[in-house]
């Protein structure tokens, strides 16, 4: 396999401040509010922990350190919160037992940059116990965990049951699906108000499109809820939709057509006469003009589309006129273009009306689903993650249903917090920023200021904002920086903006590649107003950046057109070829003990991280290729159990056992690895039977299979889910001397083991939590998609395969990027545009491009631009995961990528 070292990066600028400790100490200064713009790998977690430690220690002027419970650190993920707490506790535990000399050296060299005072030395030894004894310990948590604790302290003020519980995404989706199904059942009744909405939507999309549309609608319950609060009256919502689309709210389609048809522009008769006497194409256009001129207003309305298509091409440009006609009369193109423009404006008004009506119908359905969903949550006394944010915001701003003054809540909070630290600020959405703003408003508000310096510390990098599906707003990062800078400086407090560009993670080769990729202004768009060059702290460390040629599928021999399709042909796809190439490269490294130069040791499987944009079939192909070469692989970070064939075989066995007369379930079971009948054997049993397939099987000569199936039926009447499936996997197959698990693995390979293990864990968990029956378990599994999320931060000595989103915050010595030739267009929502992407106040929906109006198209283009910007930020995150080596590769089809 040939490779091109095609990237020859330009040297990065030398850092003007090579010692990173200088900037880190400035950022961790406990008496200054600091906004840190930290590039990837620059040690933001260290700065966060250093700042917390310096807040806990006494100050140089003798002022006591901050009590642990008066510090609030908000992180983006539970893993980040746990990592930060672990680092702080580990540091404090070492301080407690260090010798005086070692402690003084640690405080001076790694934290303060100057000799510690005796008071600091004494306090440092006590901090470990003080933190342990503090109620709740250090407040290091996610924003959702903070909101949950706050609502738990003030449930009555928030209008909640004191015993409320928080449901996860899976439970939330189950309730949401139930709410959706209930609303659709009501809307199917012709006498129900929502039936009109359902009928209007059904005229423009099919069943599968409608299902996807509802899924997209239900994914944004937070924005639906905000819209419902903003537009409590239906008339207000309608006005907002029509205004956003610039649709005439006081007109109907017939009104618009009547306005158009009653007017005949000057010169139309002249154009008609000229065209009628010309060539074939001109004559056809002239005939359309003639019919239009001779018809009355009513007839014209009925023939508008025919008339418009005669003058306008599919690309919305005027049809051409013969050159001789133009030479004879130069006014003819002007007359034609004027009429075409009039038609386009009329069409746009009609489309705007249609888009507005569709959007209004969809949002009515959405509001009904949201209302039903809220009722279900209220009945169960539960909140989802969106509720935590929205209820907290309502509590702090006094917008609860009881309109309780939030002064008491703010007073209690203001008296308990002196310092707030925000991690991953680029992924904070607008509602979360509002909560932070309210929490800090008394820090700098005259009488609210305390004797000590109360500070805000924010760290983030807008280049790494990749969670737009959670409504992360990178533009808010810069806006909120300006807001807090003004607020803090006006109050007379210390404020500093600090840039951190010295990377501790990556070698110079990797960082130069990053700088070269985003050197072009177009490639840099969406990564922030200012992109500083990256400086490598690991001076002299060996690095490598390699660009592989795109992998192209092999040409397959084409059969003659009359050849019957009766043979199975193996097609080696480009994705499969690339998977094998990567596996071969890794296998070569491991067998030849290739050295990782910067670390002076041989490469291990655990050094390798493969990053993909989405979990496509390529992921499974790569796992299979690695396992075929006996390379340890940790699997994928998210596993869809419903899609695994091995799991489907187990479920179908249970479905047959619960309902033996389910012919399809039994036929599938007979063909599964547990029994393994051939097509011919199944055909002999099934053909020409009088009753069910089970009855036909009982009348056959397959005594061992009949006995096996009878045991399944009997076991289903009493066994719990885990026991039922475990017995299938353990007992011998009817036609073999091997167990059910061995039968599955012999047919499907080692890939089948991973989903089976996760499936059995799921069955055991549900059995322990609710004592669920087999029938209920199978029903729930079929109805609700089971997706297992696995943390691969510490996967041991195994290759990790993750999405870029899942790898955020992680790193590896060697990184492969095999999924580089697909754009964001490969995964679009069903043309449902949300306010957080369009900068409008309402969602908009249009099912097809041919019926969209100009206003919708402008909003759609804004969404496309937003996705383009995030696509580049995603690339930045992927490139900066590499410590020493990075390999960029991809695939292309027969006609390109």
PDB file of C-alpha atoms in Angstrom, residues 384-531:
ATOM      1  CA  UNK A 384     -36.326  15.305  32.324  1.00  0.00           C
ATOM      2  CA  UNK A 385     -33.039  17.102  31.713  1.00  0.00           C
ATOM      3  CA  UNK A 386     -34.702  19.969  29.832  1.00  0.00           C
ATOM      4  CA  UNK A 387     -37.077  20.444  32.748  1.00  0.00           C
ATOM      5  CA  UNK A 388     -34.153  20.836  35.142  1.00  0.00           C
ATOM      6  CA  UNK A 389     -32.817  23.801  33.189  1.00  0.00           C
ATOM      7  CA  UNK A 390     -36.195  25.393  32.451  1.00  0.00           C
ATOM      8  CA  UNK A 391     -37.565  24.960  36.004  1.00  0.00           C
ATOM      9  CA  UNK A 392     -34.384  26.364  37.528  1.00  0.00           C
ATOM     10  CA  UNK A 393     -34.449  29.340  35.196  1.00  0.00           C
ATOM     11  CA  UNK A 394     -38.101  29.957  36.046  1.00  0.00           C
ATOM     12  CA  UNK A 395     -37.325  29.697  39.769  1.00  0.00           C
ATOM     13  CA  UNK A 396     -34.424  32.136  39.630  1.00  0.00           C
ATOM     14  CA  UNK A 397     -36.252  34.644  37.431  1.00  0.00           C
ATOM     15  CA  UNK A 398     -39.595  34.494  39.287  1.00  0.00           C
ATOM     16  CA  UNK A 399     -41.500  32.946  36.378  1.00  0.00           C
ATOM     17  CA  UNK A 400     -42.922  29.928  38.192  1.00  0.00           C
ATOM     18  CA  UNK A 401     -46.617  29.215  37.978  1.00  0.00           C
ATOM     19  CA  UNK A 402     -47.149  30.686  41.458  1.00  0.00           C
ATOM     20  CA  UNK A 403     -45.207  33.874  40.530  1.00  0.00           C
ATOM     21  CA  UNK A 404     -43.116  33.626  43.703  1.00  0.00           C
ATOM     22  CA  UNK A 405     -40.564  36.399  44.224  1.00  0.00           C
ATOM     23  CA  UNK A 406     -37.129  34.760  43.714  1.00  0.00           C
ATOM     24  CA  UNK A 407     -35.434  37.144  46.179  1.00  0.00           C
ATOM     25  CA  UNK A 408     -35.394  34.523  48.952  1.00  0.00           C
ATOM     26  CA  UNK A 409     -33.823  31.890  46.702  1.00  0.00           C
ATOM     27  CA  UNK A 410     -31.251  34.345  45.391  1.00  0.00           C
ATOM     28  CA  UNK A 411     -30.513  35.545  48.917  1.00  0.00           C
ATOM     29  CA  UNK A 412     -29.818  32.003  50.100  1.00  0.00           C
ATOM     30  CA  UNK A 413     -27.649  31.304  47.076  1.00  0.00           C
ATOM     31  CA  UNK A 414     -25.868  34.653  47.236  1.00  0.00           C
ATOM     32  CA  UNK A 415     -24.997  34.006  50.843  1.00  0.00           C
ATOM     33  CA  UNK A 416     -23.556  30.616  50.008  1.00  0.00           C
ATOM     34  CA  UNK A 417     -21.398  31.216  46.902  1.00  0.00           C
ATOM     35  CA  UNK A 418     -18.271  33.327  46.581  1.00  0.00           C
ATOM     36  CA  UNK A 419     -16.653  31.857  43.473  1.00  0.00           C
ATOM     37  CA  UNK A 420     -18.142  30.264  40.359  1.00  0.00           C
ATOM     38  CA  UNK A 421     -16.076  28.348  37.812  1.00  0.00           C
ATOM     39  CA  UNK A 422     -17.454  27.360  34.397  1.00  0.00           C
ATOM     40  CA  UNK A 423     -15.829  24.596  32.351  1.00  0.00           C
ATOM     41  CA  UNK A 424     -16.383  23.961  28.600  1.00  0.00           C
ATOM     42  CA  UNK A 425     -18.131  27.324  28.288  1.00  0.00           C
ATOM     43  CA  UNK A 426     -18.385  27.021  24.498  1.00  0.00           C
ATOM     44  CA  UNK A 427     -20.945  24.238  24.944  1.00  0.00           C
ATOM     45  CA  UNK A 428     -23.198  26.217  27.291  1.00  0.00           C
ATOM     46  CA  UNK A 429     -26.569  27.012  25.727  1.00  0.00           C
ATOM     47  CA  UNK A 430     -28.432  30.336  26.128  1.00  0.00           C
ATOM     48  CA  UNK A 431     -30.709  29.137  28.959  1.00  0.00           C
ATOM     49  CA  UNK A 432     -27.728  27.860  30.926  1.00  0.00           C
ATOM     50  CA  UNK A 433     -25.969  31.202  30.425  1.00  0.00           C
ATOM     51  CA  UNK A 434     -29.054  32.955  31.817  1.00  0.00           C
ATOM     52  CA  UNK A 435     -28.844  30.807  34.954  1.00  0.00           C
ATOM     53  CA  UNK A 436     -25.163  31.684  35.373  1.00  0.00           C
ATOM     54  CA  UNK A 437     -25.905  35.377  34.831  1.00  0.00           C
ATOM     55  CA  UNK A 438     -28.561  35.337  37.544  1.00  0.00           C
ATOM     56  CA  UNK A 439     -26.277  33.466  39.956  1.00  0.00           C
ATOM     57  CA  UNK A 440     -23.550  36.088  39.550  1.00  0.00           C
ATOM     58  CA  UNK A 441     -25.682  39.230  39.382  1.00  0.00           C
ATOM     59  CA  UNK A 442     -25.191  39.989  43.103  1.00  0.00           C
ATOM     60  CA  UNK A 443     -21.422  39.482  42.895  1.00  0.00           C
ATOM     61  CA  UNK A 444     -20.961  42.946  41.462  1.00  0.00           C
ATOM     62  CA  UNK A 445     -24.151  44.776  42.439  1.00  0.00           C
ATOM     63  CA  UNK A 446     -23.212  47.414  44.983  1.00  0.00           C
ATOM     64  CA  UNK A 447     -24.719  46.303  48.280  1.00  0.00           C
ATOM     65  CA  UNK A 448     -24.464  42.709  47.174  1.00  0.00           C
ATOM     66  CA  UNK A 449     -20.681  42.829  47.183  1.00  0.00           C
ATOM     67  CA  UNK A 450     -18.976  41.240  50.174  1.00  0.00           C
ATOM     68  CA  UNK A 451     -15.689  42.102  51.840  1.00  0.00           C
ATOM     69  CA  UNK A 452     -13.845  39.374  49.956  1.00  0.00           C
ATOM     70  CA  UNK A 453     -13.252  39.401  46.200  1.00  0.00           C
ATOM     71  CA  UNK A 454     -16.002  37.291  44.638  1.00  0.00           C
ATOM     72  CA  UNK A 455     -14.918  35.982  41.265  1.00  0.00           C
ATOM     73  CA  UNK A 456     -16.066  34.321  38.091  1.00  0.00           C
ATOM     74  CA  UNK A 457     -13.767  31.981  36.195  1.00  0.00           C
ATOM     75  CA  UNK A 458     -14.729  30.788  32.707  1.00  0.00           C
ATOM     76  CA  UNK A 459     -12.709  28.506  30.454  1.00  0.00           C
ATOM     77  CA  UNK A 460     -13.645  27.333  26.988  1.00  0.00           C
ATOM     78  CA  UNK A 461     -12.715  27.248  23.327  1.00  0.00           C
ATOM     79  CA  UNK A 462     -15.268  28.174  20.688  1.00  0.00           C
ATOM     80  CA  UNK A 463     -13.236  26.179  18.156  1.00  0.00           C
ATOM     81  CA  UNK A 464     -14.402  23.058  20.002  1.00  0.00           C
ATOM     82  CA  UNK A 465     -18.136  23.825  20.149  1.00  0.00           C
ATOM     83  CA  UNK A 466     -19.621  20.713  18.529  1.00  0.00           C
ATOM     84  CA  UNK A 467     -22.808  20.074  20.500  1.00  0.00           C
ATOM     85  CA  UNK A 468     -25.302  22.062  18.425  1.00  0.00           C
ATOM     86  CA  UNK A 469     -27.810  19.221  18.900  1.00  0.00           C
ATOM     87  CA  UNK A 470     -27.831  20.274  22.558  1.00  0.00           C
ATOM     88  CA  UNK A 471     -28.173  23.906  21.408  1.00  0.00           C
ATOM     89  CA  UNK A 472     -24.622  24.883  22.276  1.00  0.00           C
ATOM     90  CA  UNK A 473     -24.153  28.411  20.954  1.00  0.00           C
ATOM     91  CA  UNK A 474     -20.513  29.333  20.177  1.00  0.00           C
ATOM     92  CA  UNK A 475     -21.560  32.922  19.417  1.00  0.00           C
ATOM     93  CA  UNK A 476     -22.782  33.184  23.014  1.00  0.00           C
ATOM     94  CA  UNK A 477     -19.221  32.492  24.177  1.00  0.00           C
ATOM     95  CA  UNK A 478     -17.952  35.817  22.848  1.00  0.00           C
ATOM     96  CA  UNK A 479     -21.148  37.700  23.684  1.00  0.00           C
ATOM     97  CA  UNK A 480     -21.099  36.564  27.307  1.00  0.00           C
ATOM     98  CA  UNK A 481     -17.396  37.403  27.586  1.00  0.00           C
ATOM     99  CA  UNK A 482     -18.179  40.998  26.623  1.00  0.00           C
ATOM    100  CA  UNK A 483     -21.165  41.032  28.983  1.00  0.00           C
ATOM    101  CA  UNK A 484     -19.204  39.869  32.028  1.00  0.00           C
ATOM    102  CA  UNK A 485     -16.193  42.027  31.188  1.00  0.00           C
ATOM    103  CA  UNK A 486     -18.385  45.127  31.189  1.00  0.00           C
ATOM    104  CA  UNK A 487     -20.251  44.058  34.315  1.00  0.00           C
ATOM    105  CA  UNK A 488     -17.135  43.255  36.343  1.00  0.00           C
ATOM    106  CA  UNK A 489     -15.096  46.252  35.259  1.00  0.00           C
ATOM    107  CA  UNK A 490     -17.994  48.613  35.957  1.00  0.00           C
ATOM    108  CA  UNK A 491     -18.114  47.275  39.521  1.00  0.00           C
ATOM    109  CA  UNK A 492     -14.418  48.041  40.041  1.00  0.00           C
ATOM    110  CA  UNK A 493     -13.340  44.402  40.321  1.00  0.00           C
ATOM    111  CA  UNK A 494     -10.346  42.781  38.630  1.00  0.00           C
ATOM    112  CA  UNK A 495     -10.911  41.270  35.189  1.00  0.00           C
ATOM    113  CA  UNK A 496      -8.578  39.498  32.793  1.00  0.00           C
ATOM    114  CA  UNK A 497      -8.872  37.725  29.444  1.00  0.00           C
ATOM    115  CA  UNK A 498      -6.251  35.033  29.032  1.00  0.00           C
ATOM    116  CA  UNK A 499      -5.348  33.073  25.882  1.00  0.00           C
ATOM    117  CA  UNK A 500      -3.728  29.659  26.265  1.00  0.00           C
ATOM    118  CA  UNK A 501      -2.077  28.328  23.103  1.00  0.00           C
ATOM    119  CA  UNK A 502       0.781  26.153  24.388  1.00  0.00           C
ATOM    120  CA  UNK A 503      -0.248  22.543  23.844  1.00  0.00           C
ATOM    121  CA  UNK A 504       1.012  19.877  26.252  1.00  0.00           C
ATOM    122  CA  UNK A 505      -0.705  17.152  24.244  1.00  0.00           C
ATOM    123  CA  UNK A 506       0.468  17.168  20.657  1.00  0.00           C
ATOM    124  CA  UNK A 507       3.819  17.192  18.925  1.00  0.00           C
ATOM    125  CA  UNK A 508       4.930  20.024  16.684  1.00  0.00           C
ATOM    126  CA  UNK A 509       4.117  18.052  13.504  1.00  0.00           C
ATOM    127  CA  UNK A 510       0.506  17.543  14.532  1.00  0.00           C
ATOM    128  CA  UNK A 511       0.037  21.163  15.603  1.00  0.00           C
ATOM    129  CA  UNK A 512       1.573  22.503  12.399  1.00  0.00           C
ATOM    130  CA  UNK A 513      -0.871  20.365  10.455  1.00  0.00           C
ATOM    131  CA  UNK A 514      -3.750  21.886  12.429  1.00  0.00           C
ATOM    132  CA  UNK A 515      -2.493  25.405  11.733  1.00  0.00           C
ATOM    133  CA  UNK A 516      -2.068  24.709   8.013  1.00  0.00           C
ATOM    134  CA  UNK A 517      -5.528  23.172   7.669  1.00  0.00           C
ATOM    135  CA  UNK A 518      -7.192  26.247   9.149  1.00  0.00           C
ATOM    136  CA  UNK A 519      -4.838  28.776   7.607  1.00  0.00           C
ATOM    137  CA  UNK A 520      -7.287  29.544   4.794  1.00  0.00           C
ATOM    138  CA  UNK A 521      -9.983  32.045   5.670  1.00  0.00           C
ATOM    139  CA  UNK A 522     -12.766  29.847   4.276  1.00  0.00           C
ATOM    140  CA  UNK A 523     -11.613  26.815   6.287  1.00  0.00           C
ATOM    141  CA  UNK A 524     -11.369  29.004   9.379  1.00  0.00           C
ATOM    142  CA  UNK A 525     -14.944  30.239   9.186  1.00  0.00           C
ATOM    143  CA  UNK A 526     -16.951  29.179  12.220  1.00  0.00           C
ATOM    144  CA  UNK A 527     -13.922  28.685  14.472  1.00  0.00           C
ATOM    145  CA  UNK A 528     -14.049  32.127  16.044  1.00  0.00           C
ATOM    146  CA  UNK A 529     -13.014  35.672  15.320  1.00  0.00           C
ATOM    147  CA  UNK A 530      -9.359  35.053  16.200  1.00  0.00           C
ATOM    148  CA  UNK A 531      -7.400  31.845  15.790  1.00  0.00           C
TER     149      UNK A 531
END
